[in-house]
Short mmCIF file of C-alpha atoms in Angstrom, two decimals:
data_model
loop_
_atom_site.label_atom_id
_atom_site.label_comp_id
_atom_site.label_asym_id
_atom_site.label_seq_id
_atom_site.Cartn_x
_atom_site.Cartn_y
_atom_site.Cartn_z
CA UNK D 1 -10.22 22.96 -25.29
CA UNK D 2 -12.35 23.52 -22.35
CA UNK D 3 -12.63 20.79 -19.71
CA UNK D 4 -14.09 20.22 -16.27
CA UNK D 5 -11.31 20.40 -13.60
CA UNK D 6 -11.46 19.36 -9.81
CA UNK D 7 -9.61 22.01 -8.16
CA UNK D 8 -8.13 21.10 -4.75
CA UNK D 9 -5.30 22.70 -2.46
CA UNK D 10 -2.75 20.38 -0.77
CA UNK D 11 -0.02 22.47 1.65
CA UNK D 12 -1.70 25.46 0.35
CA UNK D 13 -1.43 25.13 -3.16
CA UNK D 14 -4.35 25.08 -5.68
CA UNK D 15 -4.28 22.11 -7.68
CA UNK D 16 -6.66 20.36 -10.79
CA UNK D 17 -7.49 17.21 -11.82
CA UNK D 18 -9.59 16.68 -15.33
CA UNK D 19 -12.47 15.02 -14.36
CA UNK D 20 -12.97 11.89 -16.57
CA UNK D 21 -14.68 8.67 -15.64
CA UNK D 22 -16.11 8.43 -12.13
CA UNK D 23 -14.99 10.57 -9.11
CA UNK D 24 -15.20 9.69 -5.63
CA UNK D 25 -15.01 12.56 -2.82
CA UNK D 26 -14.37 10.74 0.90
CA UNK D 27 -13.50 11.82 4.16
CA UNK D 28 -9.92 11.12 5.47
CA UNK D 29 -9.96 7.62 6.31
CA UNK D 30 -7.21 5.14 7.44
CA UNK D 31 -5.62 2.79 4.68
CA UNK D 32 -4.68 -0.76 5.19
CA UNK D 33 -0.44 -0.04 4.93
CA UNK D 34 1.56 -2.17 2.91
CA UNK D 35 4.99 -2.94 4.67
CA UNK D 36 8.10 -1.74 2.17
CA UNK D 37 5.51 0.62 -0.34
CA UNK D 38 6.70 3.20 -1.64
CA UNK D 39 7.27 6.24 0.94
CA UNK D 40 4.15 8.50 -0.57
CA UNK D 41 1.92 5.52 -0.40
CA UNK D 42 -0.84 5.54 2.42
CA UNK D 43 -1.95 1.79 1.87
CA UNK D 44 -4.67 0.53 -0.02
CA UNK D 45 -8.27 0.57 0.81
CA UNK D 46 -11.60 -1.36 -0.43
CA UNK D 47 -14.60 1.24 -1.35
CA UNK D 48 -17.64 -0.39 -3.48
CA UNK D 49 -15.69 -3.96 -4.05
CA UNK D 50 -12.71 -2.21 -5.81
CA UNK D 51 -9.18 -1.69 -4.14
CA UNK D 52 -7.30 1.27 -4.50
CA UNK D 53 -3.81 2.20 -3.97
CA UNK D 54 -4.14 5.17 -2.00
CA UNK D 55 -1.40 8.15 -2.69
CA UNK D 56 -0.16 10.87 -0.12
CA UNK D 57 -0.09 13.48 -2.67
CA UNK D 58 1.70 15.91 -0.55
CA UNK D 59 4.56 13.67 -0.58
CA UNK D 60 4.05 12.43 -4.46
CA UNK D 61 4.35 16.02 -5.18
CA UNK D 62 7.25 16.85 -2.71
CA UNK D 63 5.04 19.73 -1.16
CA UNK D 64 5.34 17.86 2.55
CA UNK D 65 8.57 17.97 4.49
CA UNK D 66 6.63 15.36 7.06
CA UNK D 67 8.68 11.76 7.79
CA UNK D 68 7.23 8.31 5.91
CA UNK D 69 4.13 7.64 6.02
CA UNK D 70 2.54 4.03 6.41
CA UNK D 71 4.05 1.22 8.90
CA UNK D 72 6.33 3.45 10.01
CA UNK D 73 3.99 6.51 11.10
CA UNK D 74 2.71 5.87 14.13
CA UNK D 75 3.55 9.78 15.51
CA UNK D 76 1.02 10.85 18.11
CA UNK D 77 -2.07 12.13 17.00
CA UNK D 78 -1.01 11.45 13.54
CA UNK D 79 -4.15 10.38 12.35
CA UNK D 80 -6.19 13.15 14.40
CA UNK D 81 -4.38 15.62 12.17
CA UNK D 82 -5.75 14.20 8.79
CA UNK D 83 -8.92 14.14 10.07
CA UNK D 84 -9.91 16.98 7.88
CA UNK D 85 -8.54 15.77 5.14
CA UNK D 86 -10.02 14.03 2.13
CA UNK D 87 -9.37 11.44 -0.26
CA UNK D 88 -10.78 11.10 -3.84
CA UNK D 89 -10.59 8.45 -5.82
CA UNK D 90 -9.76 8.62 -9.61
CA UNK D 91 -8.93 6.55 -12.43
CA UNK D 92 -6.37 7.25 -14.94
CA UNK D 93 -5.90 4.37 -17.71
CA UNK D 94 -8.12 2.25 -16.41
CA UNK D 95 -6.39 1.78 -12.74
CA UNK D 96 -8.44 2.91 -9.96
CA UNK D 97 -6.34 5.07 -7.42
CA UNK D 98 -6.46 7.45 -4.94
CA UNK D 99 -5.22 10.96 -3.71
CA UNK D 100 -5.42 12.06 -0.17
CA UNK D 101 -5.57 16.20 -0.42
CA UNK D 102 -6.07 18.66 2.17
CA UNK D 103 -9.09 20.03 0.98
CA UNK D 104 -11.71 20.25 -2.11
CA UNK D 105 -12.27 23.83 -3.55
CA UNK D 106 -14.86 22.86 -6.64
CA UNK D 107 -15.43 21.91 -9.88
CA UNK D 108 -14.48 24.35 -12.62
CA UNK D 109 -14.21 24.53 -16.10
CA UNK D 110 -11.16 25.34 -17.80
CA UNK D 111 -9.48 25.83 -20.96
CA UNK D 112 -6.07 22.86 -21.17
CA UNK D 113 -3.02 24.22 -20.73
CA UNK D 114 -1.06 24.70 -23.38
CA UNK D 115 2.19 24.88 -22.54
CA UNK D 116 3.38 21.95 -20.10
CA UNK D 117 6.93 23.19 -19.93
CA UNK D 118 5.47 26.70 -18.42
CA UNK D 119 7.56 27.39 -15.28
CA UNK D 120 6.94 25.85 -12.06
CA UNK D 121 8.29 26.09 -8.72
CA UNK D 122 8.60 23.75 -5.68
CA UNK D 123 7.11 20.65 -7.10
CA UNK D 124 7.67 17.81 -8.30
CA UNK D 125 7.17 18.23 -12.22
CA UNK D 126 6.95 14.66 -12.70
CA UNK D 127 3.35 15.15 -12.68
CA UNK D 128 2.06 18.21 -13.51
CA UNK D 129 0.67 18.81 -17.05
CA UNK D 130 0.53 22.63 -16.85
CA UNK D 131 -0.97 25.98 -15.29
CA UNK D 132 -4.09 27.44 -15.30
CA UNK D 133 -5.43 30.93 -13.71
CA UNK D 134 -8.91 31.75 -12.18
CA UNK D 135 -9.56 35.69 -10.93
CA UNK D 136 -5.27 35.16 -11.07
CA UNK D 137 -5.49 32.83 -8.64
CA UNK D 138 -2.41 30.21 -10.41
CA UNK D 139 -3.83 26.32 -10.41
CA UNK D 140 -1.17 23.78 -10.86
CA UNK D 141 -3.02 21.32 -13.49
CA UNK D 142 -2.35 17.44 -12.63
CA UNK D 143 -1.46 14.04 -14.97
CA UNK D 144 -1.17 11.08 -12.98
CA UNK D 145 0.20 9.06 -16.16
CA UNK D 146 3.20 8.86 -14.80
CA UNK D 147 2.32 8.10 -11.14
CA UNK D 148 2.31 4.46 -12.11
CA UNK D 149 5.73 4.20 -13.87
CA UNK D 150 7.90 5.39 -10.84
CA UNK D 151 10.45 2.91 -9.28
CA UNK X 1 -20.66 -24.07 -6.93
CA UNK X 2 -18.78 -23.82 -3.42
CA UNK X 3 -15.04 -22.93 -4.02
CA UNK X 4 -13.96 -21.36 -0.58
CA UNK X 5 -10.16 -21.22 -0.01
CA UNK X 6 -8.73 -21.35 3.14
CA UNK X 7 -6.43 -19.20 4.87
CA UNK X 8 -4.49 -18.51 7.79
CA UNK X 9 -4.38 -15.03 8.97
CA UNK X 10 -1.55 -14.17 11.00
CA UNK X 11 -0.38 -10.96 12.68
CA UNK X 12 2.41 -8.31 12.62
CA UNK X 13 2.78 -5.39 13.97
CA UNK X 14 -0.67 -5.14 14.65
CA UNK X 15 -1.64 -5.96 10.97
CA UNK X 16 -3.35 -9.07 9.35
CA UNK X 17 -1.35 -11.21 6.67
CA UNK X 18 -2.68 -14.09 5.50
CA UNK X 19 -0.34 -17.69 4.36
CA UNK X 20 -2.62 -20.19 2.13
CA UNK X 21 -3.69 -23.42 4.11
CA UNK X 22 -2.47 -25.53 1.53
CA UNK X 23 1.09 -24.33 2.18
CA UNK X 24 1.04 -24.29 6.56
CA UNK X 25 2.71 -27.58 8.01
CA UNK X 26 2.37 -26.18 11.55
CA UNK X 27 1.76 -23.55 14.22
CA UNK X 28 3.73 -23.89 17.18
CA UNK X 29 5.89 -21.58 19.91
CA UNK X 30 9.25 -20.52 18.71
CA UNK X 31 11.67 -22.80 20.92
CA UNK X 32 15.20 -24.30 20.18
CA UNK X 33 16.26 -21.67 17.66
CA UNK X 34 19.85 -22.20 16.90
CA UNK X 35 21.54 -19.12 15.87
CA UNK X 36 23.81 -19.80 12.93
CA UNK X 37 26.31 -16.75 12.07
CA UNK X 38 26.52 -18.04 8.83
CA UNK X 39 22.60 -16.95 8.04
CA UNK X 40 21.93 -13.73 7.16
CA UNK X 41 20.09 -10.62 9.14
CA UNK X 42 16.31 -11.90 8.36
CA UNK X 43 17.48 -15.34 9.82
CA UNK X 44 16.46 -16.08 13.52
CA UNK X 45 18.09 -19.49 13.42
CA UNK X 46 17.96 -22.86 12.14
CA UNK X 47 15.30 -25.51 13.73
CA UNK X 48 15.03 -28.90 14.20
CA UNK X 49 11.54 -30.26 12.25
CA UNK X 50 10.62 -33.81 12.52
CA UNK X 51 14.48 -34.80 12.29
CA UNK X 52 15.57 -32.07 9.79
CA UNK X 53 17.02 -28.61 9.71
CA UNK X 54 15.10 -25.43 8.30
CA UNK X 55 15.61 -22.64 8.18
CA UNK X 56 13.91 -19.67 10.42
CA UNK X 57 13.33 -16.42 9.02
CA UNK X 58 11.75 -13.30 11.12
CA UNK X 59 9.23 -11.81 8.92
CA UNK X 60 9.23 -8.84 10.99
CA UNK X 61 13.28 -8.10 9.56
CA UNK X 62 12.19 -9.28 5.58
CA UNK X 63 9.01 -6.66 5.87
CA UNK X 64 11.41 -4.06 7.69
CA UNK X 65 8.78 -4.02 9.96
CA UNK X 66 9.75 -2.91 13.76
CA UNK X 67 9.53 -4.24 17.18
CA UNK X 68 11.06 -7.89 18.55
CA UNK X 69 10.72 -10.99 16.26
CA UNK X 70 7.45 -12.52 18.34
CA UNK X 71 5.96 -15.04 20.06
CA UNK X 72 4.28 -17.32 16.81
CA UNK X 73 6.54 -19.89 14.76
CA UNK X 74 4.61 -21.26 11.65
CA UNK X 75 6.21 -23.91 9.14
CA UNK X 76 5.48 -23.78 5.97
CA UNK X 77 6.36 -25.01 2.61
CA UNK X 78 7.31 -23.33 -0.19
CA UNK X 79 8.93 -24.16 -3.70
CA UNK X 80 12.36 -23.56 -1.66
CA UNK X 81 11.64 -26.40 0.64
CA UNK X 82 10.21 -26.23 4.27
CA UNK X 83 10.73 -22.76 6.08
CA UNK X 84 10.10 -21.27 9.94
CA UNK X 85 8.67 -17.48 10.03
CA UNK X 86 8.30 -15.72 13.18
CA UNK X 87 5.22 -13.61 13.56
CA UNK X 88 3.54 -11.84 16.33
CA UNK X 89 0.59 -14.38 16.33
CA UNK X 90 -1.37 -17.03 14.35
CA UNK X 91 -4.70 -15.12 14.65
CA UNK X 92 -7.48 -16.92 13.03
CA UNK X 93 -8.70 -19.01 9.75
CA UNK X 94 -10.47 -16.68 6.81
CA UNK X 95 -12.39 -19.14 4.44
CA UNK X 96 -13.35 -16.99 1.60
CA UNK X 97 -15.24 -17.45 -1.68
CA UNK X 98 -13.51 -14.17 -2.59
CA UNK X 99 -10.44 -14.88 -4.60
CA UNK X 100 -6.95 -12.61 -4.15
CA UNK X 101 -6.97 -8.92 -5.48
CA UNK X 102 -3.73 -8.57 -7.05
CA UNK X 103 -1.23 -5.87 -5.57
CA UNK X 104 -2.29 -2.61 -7.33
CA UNK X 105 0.15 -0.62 -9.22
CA UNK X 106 2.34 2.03 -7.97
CA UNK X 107 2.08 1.02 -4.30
CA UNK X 108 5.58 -1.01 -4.29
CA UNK X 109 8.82 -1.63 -6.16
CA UNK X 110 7.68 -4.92 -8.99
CA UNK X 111 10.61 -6.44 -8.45
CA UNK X 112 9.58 -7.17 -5.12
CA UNK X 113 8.28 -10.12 -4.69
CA UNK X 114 6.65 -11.24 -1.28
CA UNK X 115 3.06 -10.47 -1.61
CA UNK X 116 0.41 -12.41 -3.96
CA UNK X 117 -2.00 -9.94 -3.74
CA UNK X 118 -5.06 -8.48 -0.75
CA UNK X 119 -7.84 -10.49 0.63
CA UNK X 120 -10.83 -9.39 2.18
CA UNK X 121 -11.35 -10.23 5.79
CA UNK X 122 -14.91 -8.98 6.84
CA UNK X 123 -14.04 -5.55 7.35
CA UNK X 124 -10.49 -5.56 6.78
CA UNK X 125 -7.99 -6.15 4.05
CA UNK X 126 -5.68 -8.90 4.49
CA UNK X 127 -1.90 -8.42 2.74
CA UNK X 128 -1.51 -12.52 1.11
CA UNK X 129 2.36 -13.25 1.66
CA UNK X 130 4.00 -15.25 -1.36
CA UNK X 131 5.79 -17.97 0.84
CA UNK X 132 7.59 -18.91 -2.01
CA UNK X 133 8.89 -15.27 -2.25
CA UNK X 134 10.31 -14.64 1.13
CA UNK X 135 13.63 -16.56 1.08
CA UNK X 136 16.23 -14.62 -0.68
#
Protein backbone atom coordinates (compact mmCIF):
# COMPACT_ATOMS: atom_id res chain seq x y z
CA UNK A 1 0.00 0.00 0.00
CA UNK A 2 1.21 3.36 -0.82
CA UNK A 3 1.62 5.93 1.97
CA UNK A 4 3.01 9.40 2.54
CA UNK A 5 6.42 9.20 4.31
CA UNK A 6 8.51 12.08 5.98
CA UNK A 7 11.91 11.32 4.97
CA UNK A 8 14.65 12.76 7.21
CA UNK A 9 18.52 11.95 7.71
CA UNK A 10 19.94 11.79 11.27
CA UNK A 11 24.07 11.05 11.33
CA UNK A 12 23.71 10.72 7.69
CA UNK A 13 21.22 8.23 7.31
CA UNK A 14 17.90 8.61 5.40
CA UNK A 15 15.10 7.84 7.52
CA UNK A 16 10.82 7.81 7.18
CA UNK A 17 8.16 8.38 9.23
CA UNK A 18 4.33 7.61 7.90
CA UNK A 19 2.70 10.65 8.16
CA UNK A 20 -0.61 10.19 10.10
CA UNK A 21 -2.40 12.71 12.24
CA UNK A 22 -0.79 16.14 12.57
CA UNK A 23 2.94 16.92 11.96
CA UNK A 24 4.86 19.61 13.39
CA UNK A 25 8.31 20.75 11.67
CA UNK A 26 10.39 23.20 14.36
CA UNK A 27 13.67 24.55 14.59
CA UNK A 28 16.12 23.05 17.17
CA UNK A 29 15.02 24.39 20.32
CA UNK A 30 16.08 23.74 24.00
CA UNK A 31 13.84 21.26 26.12
CA UNK A 32 13.00 21.69 29.70
CA UNK A 33 15.39 18.36 31.04
CA UNK A 34 14.01 16.04 33.34
CA UNK A 35 16.68 14.97 36.02
CA UNK A 36 17.13 10.83 35.90
CA UNK A 37 15.13 10.46 32.10
CA UNK A 38 16.07 8.20 30.17
CA UNK A 39 19.64 8.88 28.44
CA UNK A 40 18.02 9.59 24.70
CA UNK A 41 15.54 11.92 26.21
CA UNK A 42 16.09 15.77 25.53
CA UNK A 43 13.32 16.98 28.07
CA UNK A 44 9.95 17.90 27.43
CA UNK A 45 8.67 21.00 25.89
CA UNK A 46 5.12 22.93 25.67
CA UNK A 47 4.15 23.87 21.83
CA UNK A 48 0.27 24.93 21.31
CA UNK A 49 -0.82 23.94 25.14
CA UNK A 50 0.35 20.27 24.66
CA UNK A 51 3.63 18.79 26.26
CA UNK A 52 5.78 16.58 24.55
CA UNK A 53 8.43 14.28 25.53
CA UNK A 54 11.07 15.20 23.29
CA UNK A 55 13.44 12.16 21.89
CA UNK A 56 17.21 12.43 20.74
CA UNK A 57 16.70 10.11 17.97
CA UNK A 58 20.29 9.75 17.23
CA UNK A 59 20.71 8.18 20.48
CA UNK A 60 17.12 6.20 20.43
CA UNK A 61 18.48 4.73 17.35
CA UNK A 62 22.14 4.17 18.57
CA UNK A 63 23.45 6.16 15.42
CA UNK A 64 25.32 8.85 17.99
CA UNK A 65 28.43 7.84 19.86
CA UNK A 66 27.98 11.51 21.75
CA UNK A 67 27.85 11.33 25.95
CA UNK A 68 24.11 11.82 27.78
CA UNK A 69 22.23 14.23 26.91
CA UNK A 70 19.94 16.39 29.32
CA UNK A 71 21.15 17.59 32.99
CA UNK A 72 24.19 16.25 32.42
CA UNK A 73 25.19 17.99 28.96
CA UNK A 74 26.35 21.08 29.58
CA UNK A 75 29.63 20.57 26.96
CA UNK A 76 30.64 23.89 25.43
CA UNK A 77 28.85 25.05 22.64
CA UNK A 78 26.65 22.11 22.93
CA UNK A 79 23.65 23.76 22.09
CA UNK A 80 25.35 25.99 19.23
CA UNK A 81 25.90 22.68 17.47
CA UNK A 82 22.13 21.68 17.27
CA UNK A 83 21.34 24.80 16.12
CA UNK A 84 20.63 23.41 12.73
CA UNK A 85 18.85 20.85 13.79
CA UNK A 86 15.12 20.24 13.90
CA UNK A 87 12.54 18.73 15.87
CA UNK A 88 9.12 17.38 14.68
CA UNK A 89 6.55 16.49 16.58
CA UNK A 90 4.41 13.31 15.97
CA UNK A 91 1.87 11.26 17.49
CA UNK A 92 1.79 7.61 17.53
CA UNK A 93 -1.29 6.03 19.59
CA UNK A 94 -2.56 8.92 20.64
CA UNK A 95 0.70 10.28 22.68
CA UNK A 96 2.12 13.36 21.38
CA UNK A 97 6.04 13.12 21.11
CA UNK A 98 8.87 14.37 19.59
CA UNK A 99 12.07 13.58 17.46
CA UNK A 100 14.97 15.86 17.23
CA UNK A 101 16.70 14.92 13.57
CA UNK A 102 19.44 16.49 11.83
CA UNK A 103 17.67 17.53 8.97
CA UNK A 104 14.22 17.25 6.84
CA UNK A 105 14.63 15.91 3.20
CA UNK A 106 10.63 15.86 2.10
CA UNK A 107 7.60 14.29 1.91
CA UNK A 108 7.34 11.25 -0.34
CA UNK A 109 5.12 8.68 -1.15
CA UNK A 110 5.91 5.20 -0.78
CA UNK A 111 4.81 1.78 -1.12
CA UNK A 112 5.03 -0.14 2.98
CA UNK A 113 7.60 -2.29 3.36
CA UNK A 114 6.99 -5.56 3.28
CA UNK A 115 9.38 -7.33 4.85
CA UNK A 116 10.31 -5.90 8.46
CA UNK A 117 12.90 -8.56 9.12
CA UNK A 118 14.87 -7.26 5.79
CA UNK A 119 18.51 -6.78 6.90
CA UNK A 120 19.71 -3.84 8.65
CA UNK A 121 22.88 -2.60 9.83
CA UNK A 122 24.06 -0.26 12.66
CA UNK A 123 20.79 0.49 14.28
CA UNK A 124 18.89 -0.10 16.69
CA UNK A 125 16.07 -2.48 15.20
CA UNK A 126 13.91 -1.89 18.03
CA UNK A 127 12.26 0.57 15.92
CA UNK A 128 12.47 0.27 12.51
CA UNK A 129 9.54 -1.26 10.55
CA UNK A 130 11.43 -1.85 7.28
CA UNK A 131 13.34 -0.45 4.05
CA UNK A 132 12.39 1.44 1.34
CA UNK A 133 14.48 2.71 -1.91
CA UNK A 134 14.11 6.02 -3.91
CA UNK A 135 16.54 6.49 -7.29
CA UNK A 136 18.44 3.47 -4.83
CA UNK A 137 18.92 5.77 -2.40
CA UNK A 138 18.04 2.96 0.88
CA UNK A 139 15.43 4.78 3.52
CA UNK A 140 15.30 3.15 6.85
CA UNK A 141 11.29 3.21 7.47
CA UNK A 142 10.41 4.15 11.28
CA UNK A 143 7.59 2.66 14.07
CA UNK A 144 7.73 4.44 17.18
CA UNK A 145 5.25 1.76 18.83
CA UNK A 146 7.69 0.59 20.73
CA UNK A 147 9.43 3.84 21.78
CA UNK A 148 7.00 3.98 24.66
CA UNK A 149 7.44 0.43 26.10
CA UNK A 150 11.28 0.69 26.80
CA UNK A 151 12.53 0.45 30.47
CA UNK B 1 -15.08 29.81 39.27
CA UNK B 2 -11.50 30.79 40.73
CA UNK B 3 -9.53 27.55 41.61
CA UNK B 4 -5.79 28.77 41.56
CA UNK B 5 -3.33 26.44 43.37
CA UNK B 6 -0.42 27.58 44.86
CA UNK B 7 3.04 26.66 44.51
CA UNK B 8 6.44 27.10 45.50
CA UNK B 9 8.99 27.08 42.86
CA UNK B 10 12.31 26.26 43.92
CA UNK B 11 15.65 25.88 42.13
CA UNK B 12 18.34 23.30 41.17
CA UNK B 13 20.89 23.33 39.17
CA UNK B 14 19.67 26.17 37.47
CA UNK B 15 16.18 24.55 36.88
CA UNK B 16 12.65 25.34 38.36
CA UNK B 17 10.79 22.58 40.52
CA UNK B 18 7.89 23.34 42.07
CA UNK B 19 6.60 21.68 45.99
CA UNK B 20 2.63 22.33 46.54
CA UNK B 21 1.92 25.11 49.23
CA UNK B 22 -0.27 22.96 51.02
CA UNK B 23 2.64 20.63 51.83
CA UNK B 24 5.71 23.60 52.76
CA UNK B 25 6.04 24.10 56.68
CA UNK B 26 9.02 26.43 56.13
CA UNK B 27 11.83 28.10 54.21
CA UNK B 28 14.79 28.78 56.10
CA UNK B 29 18.95 28.59 55.76
CA UNK B 30 20.38 25.18 56.18
CA UNK B 31 22.12 25.45 59.77
CA UNK B 32 22.73 22.77 62.54
CA UNK B 33 22.77 19.76 60.23
CA UNK B 34 23.88 16.83 62.21
CA UNK B 35 25.52 14.27 60.16
CA UNK B 36 24.31 10.83 61.14
CA UNK B 37 26.48 7.84 59.53
CA UNK B 38 23.69 5.78 60.00
CA UNK B 39 21.60 7.79 57.04
CA UNK B 40 22.17 6.98 53.78
CA UNK B 41 24.08 8.95 50.70
CA UNK B 42 20.93 11.37 49.84
CA UNK B 43 20.93 12.26 53.65
CA UNK B 44 22.65 15.64 54.63
CA UNK B 45 21.79 15.15 58.29
CA UNK B 46 19.21 15.10 60.81
CA UNK B 47 17.67 18.61 62.17
CA UNK B 48 16.23 19.85 65.03
CA UNK B 49 12.38 21.29 64.10
CA UNK B 50 10.38 22.88 66.75
CA UNK B 51 11.78 20.21 69.37
CA UNK B 52 11.90 17.17 66.99
CA UNK B 53 14.26 15.35 64.71
CA UNK B 54 13.78 15.08 60.77
CA UNK B 55 15.30 14.04 58.61
CA UNK B 56 17.40 16.12 55.79
CA UNK B 57 17.67 14.89 52.43
CA UNK B 58 19.81 16.76 49.50
CA UNK B 59 17.65 16.73 46.54
CA UNK B 60 20.53 17.49 44.48
CA UNK B 61 22.01 13.51 45.44
CA UNK B 62 18.07 11.85 45.03
CA UNK B 63 17.85 13.73 41.36
CA UNK B 64 21.64 12.71 40.69
CA UNK B 65 21.87 16.08 39.93
CA UNK B 66 25.59 17.73 40.30
CA UNK B 67 27.24 20.47 42.10
CA UNK B 68 27.26 21.09 46.25
CA UNK B 69 23.99 20.45 48.20
CA UNK B 70 23.00 24.49 48.44
CA UNK B 71 22.22 27.25 50.26
CA UNK B 72 17.96 26.74 50.67
CA UNK B 73 16.48 24.30 53.47
CA UNK B 74 12.62 23.86 53.02
CA UNK B 75 10.42 21.60 55.47
CA UNK B 76 7.88 19.96 54.29
CA UNK B 77 5.39 17.33 55.00
CA UNK B 78 4.72 14.41 53.39
CA UNK B 79 2.71 11.08 54.07
CA UNK B 80 6.23 9.90 55.64
CA UNK B 81 6.11 12.56 58.23
CA UNK B 82 7.99 15.99 58.23
CA UNK B 83 11.20 16.10 55.93
CA UNK B 84 14.30 18.83 55.23
CA UNK B 85 15.42 19.08 51.36
CA UNK B 86 18.29 21.10 50.39
CA UNK B 87 17.94 23.08 47.22
CA UNK B 88 19.86 25.76 45.55
CA UNK B 89 17.09 28.39 46.32
CA UNK B 90 13.40 29.01 47.20
CA UNK B 91 12.77 31.15 44.07
CA UNK B 92 9.31 32.41 43.91
CA UNK B 93 5.37 31.51 44.38
CA UNK B 94 3.48 30.29 40.90
CA UNK B 95 -0.38 30.57 41.54
CA UNK B 96 -1.85 28.88 38.62
CA UNK B 97 -5.36 28.10 37.38
CA UNK B 98 -3.53 25.57 35.20
CA UNK B 99 -3.67 22.19 36.80
CA UNK B 100 -0.43 19.54 36.61
CA UNK B 101 0.39 17.86 33.16
CA UNK B 102 1.15 14.44 34.04
CA UNK B 103 4.81 13.10 33.26
CA UNK B 104 4.57 11.96 29.59
CA UNK B 105 5.47 8.54 28.62
CA UNK B 106 8.77 7.26 27.67
CA UNK B 107 10.73 10.14 29.25
CA UNK B 108 11.61 8.11 32.64
CA UNK B 109 11.70 4.68 34.27
CA UNK B 110 7.54 4.29 35.89
CA UNK B 111 8.72 2.90 38.69
CA UNK B 112 10.17 6.04 39.58
CA UNK B 113 8.39 7.87 41.58
CA UNK B 114 9.39 11.56 42.53
CA UNK B 115 7.64 13.72 40.10
CA UNK B 116 3.66 14.42 39.97
CA UNK B 117 3.74 15.74 36.78
CA UNK B 118 4.93 19.61 34.76
CA UNK B 119 3.47 22.94 35.47
CA UNK B 120 3.52 25.85 33.47
CA UNK B 121 5.39 28.84 34.75
CA UNK B 122 4.85 31.80 32.24
CA UNK B 123 7.31 30.79 29.85
CA UNK B 124 8.77 27.90 31.41
CA UNK B 125 7.88 24.42 32.47
CA UNK B 126 8.09 23.67 36.01
CA UNK B 127 9.07 19.72 36.99
CA UNK B 128 6.17 19.22 40.30
CA UNK B 129 8.24 17.01 42.88
CA UNK B 130 6.02 14.24 44.67
CA UNK B 131 7.21 15.04 48.33
CA UNK B 132 5.70 12.04 49.34
CA UNK B 133 7.96 10.18 46.80
CA UNK B 134 11.39 11.33 47.70
CA UNK B 135 12.18 9.35 50.90
CA UNK B 136 13.23 5.92 50.07
Amino acid sequence: MMNNYLLFRVAERLLGVKLQGAIEILPWRRSRPVPLAYSYVEGVMEYRGTIYPVFHLAQVLGLSRTGPIGFTAHAPGGDELRKGQSIILLEEGGKPFGITVDSVVKMAPLEDPKDPSAEIKGIDRKLVKGIQFIDDQEITLLNFERLFHAG
Amino acid sequence: MDDKIRFLILSLDGEGFAIPITSLLEITVPRNIQKDQKLSEIFEGKLDYRGKMIPVVNLKKVLKLPGNPGGALIVVKSSKGVLGLLVDSAKELLETALKPVPMPRGVLNPSLNYYAGILRNREDLVVLLNEDGLLP
